C-alpha positions as MATLAB code, in Angstrom:
seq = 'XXXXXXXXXXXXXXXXXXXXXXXXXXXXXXXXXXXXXXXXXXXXXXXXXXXXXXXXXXXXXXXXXXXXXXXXXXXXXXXXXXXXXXXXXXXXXXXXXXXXXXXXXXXXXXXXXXXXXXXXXXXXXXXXXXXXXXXXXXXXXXXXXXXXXXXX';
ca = [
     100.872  106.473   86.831;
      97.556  107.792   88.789;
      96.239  104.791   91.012;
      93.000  103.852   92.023;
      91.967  103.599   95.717;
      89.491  101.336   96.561;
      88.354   99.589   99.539;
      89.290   95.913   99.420;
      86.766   93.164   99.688;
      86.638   89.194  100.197;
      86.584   88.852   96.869;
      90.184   90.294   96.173;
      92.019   87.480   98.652;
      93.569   85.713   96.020;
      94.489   89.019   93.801;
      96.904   89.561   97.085;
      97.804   86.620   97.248;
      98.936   86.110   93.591;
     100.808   89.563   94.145;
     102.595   88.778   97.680;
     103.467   85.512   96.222;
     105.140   87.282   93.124;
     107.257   89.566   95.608;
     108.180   86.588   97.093;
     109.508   85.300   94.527;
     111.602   88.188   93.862;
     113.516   87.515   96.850;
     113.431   83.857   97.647;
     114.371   81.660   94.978;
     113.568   78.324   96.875;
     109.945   77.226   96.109;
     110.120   75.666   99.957;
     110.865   78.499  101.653;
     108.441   80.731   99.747;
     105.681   78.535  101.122;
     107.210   78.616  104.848;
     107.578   81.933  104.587;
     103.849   82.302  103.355;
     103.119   80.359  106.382;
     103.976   83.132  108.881;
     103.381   85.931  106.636;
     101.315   89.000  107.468;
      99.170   88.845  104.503;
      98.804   84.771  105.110;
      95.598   83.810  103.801;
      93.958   83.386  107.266;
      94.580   86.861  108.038;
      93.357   87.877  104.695;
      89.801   86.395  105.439;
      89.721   88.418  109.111;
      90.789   91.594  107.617;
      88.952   91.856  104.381;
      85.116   91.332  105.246;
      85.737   94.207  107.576;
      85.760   97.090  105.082;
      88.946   98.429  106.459;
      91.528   97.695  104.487;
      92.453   99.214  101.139;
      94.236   98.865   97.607;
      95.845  101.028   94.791;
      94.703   99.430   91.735;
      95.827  100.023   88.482;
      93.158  103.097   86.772;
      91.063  100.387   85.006;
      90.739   98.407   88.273;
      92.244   95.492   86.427;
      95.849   95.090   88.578;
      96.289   95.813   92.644;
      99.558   97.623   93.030;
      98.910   97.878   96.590;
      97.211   97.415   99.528;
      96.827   97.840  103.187;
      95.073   95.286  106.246;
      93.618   97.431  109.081;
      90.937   97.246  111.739;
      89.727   99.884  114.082;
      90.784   98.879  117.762;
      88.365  100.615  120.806;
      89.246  101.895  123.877;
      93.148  101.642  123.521;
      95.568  103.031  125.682;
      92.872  105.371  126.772;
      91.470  106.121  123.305;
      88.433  105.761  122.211;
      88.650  104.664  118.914;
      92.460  103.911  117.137;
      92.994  102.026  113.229;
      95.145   99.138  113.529;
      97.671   99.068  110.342;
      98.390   95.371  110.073;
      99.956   95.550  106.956;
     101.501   97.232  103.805;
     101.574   95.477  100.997;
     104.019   98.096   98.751;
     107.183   97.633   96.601;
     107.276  101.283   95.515;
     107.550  104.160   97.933;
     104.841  106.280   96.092;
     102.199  103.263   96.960;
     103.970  103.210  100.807;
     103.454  107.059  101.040;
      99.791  107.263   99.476;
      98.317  104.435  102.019;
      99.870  105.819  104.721;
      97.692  109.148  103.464;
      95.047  107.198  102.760;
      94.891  105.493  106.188;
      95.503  109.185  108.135;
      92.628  110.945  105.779;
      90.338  108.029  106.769;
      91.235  108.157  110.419;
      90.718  112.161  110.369;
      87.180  111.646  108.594;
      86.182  108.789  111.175;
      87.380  111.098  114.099;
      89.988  108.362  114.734;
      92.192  109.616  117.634;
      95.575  107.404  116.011;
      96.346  105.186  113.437;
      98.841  102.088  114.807;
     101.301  100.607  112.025;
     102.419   97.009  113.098;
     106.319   95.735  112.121;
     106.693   99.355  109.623;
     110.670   98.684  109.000;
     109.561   98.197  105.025;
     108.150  101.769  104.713;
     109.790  103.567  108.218;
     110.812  106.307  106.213;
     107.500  107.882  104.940;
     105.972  106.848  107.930;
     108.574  109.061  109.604;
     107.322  111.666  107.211;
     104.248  111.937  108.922;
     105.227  112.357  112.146;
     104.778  109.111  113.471;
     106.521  108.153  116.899;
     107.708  104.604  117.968;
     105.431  103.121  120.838;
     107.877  100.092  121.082;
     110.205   98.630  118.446;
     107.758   97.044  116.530;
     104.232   99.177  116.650;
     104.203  103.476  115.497;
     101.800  105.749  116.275;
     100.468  108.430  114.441;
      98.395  110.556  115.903;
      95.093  111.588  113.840;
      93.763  114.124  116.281;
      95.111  116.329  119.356;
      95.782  113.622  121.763;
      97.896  114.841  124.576;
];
């Protein structure tokens, strides 16, 4: 199935939050402990309202636009760690590894085209692998960095 990329807006809070909510459910049968997990959740809807109106983030939508597969929060960061401009990867929202894989490219494309020096992925254990693919390195246990240009 082709996919759809398209930057996320305001607008599309709840569509997330319908689909992280249906994950959820998936793996956490107790209707209390989906809503404490929701609480601390990456994709909370707090978080949802920073990272959207920035124009950042994206999803894979279905290829009449009608059903988000996928997504990803992200933010550019300046003057990290020396470099002068870096995209923060809060989150990926993904349950198939062909979404995973085709954000991460979508994120490193966009950093490229926005002469982006790295892109930083936040808590990646859920797609490690195909982040791996790209070459990414581990700053700490919890944050990898791929670089997007020839940083030394």
């Amino acid at each position: 199935m082709e996919l759809q990329i398209k930057v996320l807006q305001a607008a599309d809070l709840d569509t997330i939050m319908t689909l992280e909510k249906s994950w959820l459910q998936n793996v956490e049968s107790d209707p209390m402990r989906q809503e404490m997990i929701s609480w601390k959740a990456l994709w909370r809807k707090e978080a949802l309202e920073h990272y959207l109106p920035l124009g950042w983030s994206f999803g894979l939508w279905s290829q009449d636009l009608s059903q988000l597969k996928a997504y990803l929060l992200a933010q550019p960061l300046l003057f990290f760690r020396g470099m002068t401009q870096t995209l923060w990867i809060e989150h990926i929202g993904a349950q198939e590894d062909g979404c995973k894989t085709q954000l991460i490219d979508v994120a490193y494309r966009m950093s490229r085209s926005k002469h982006f020096q790295a892109a930083l992925y936040y808590q990646p254990e859920a797609y490690l692998k195909q982040l791996d693919a790209f070459g990414a390195t581990p700053l700490d246990e919890r944050i990898y960095l791929l670089k997007t240009s020839k940083l030394n």
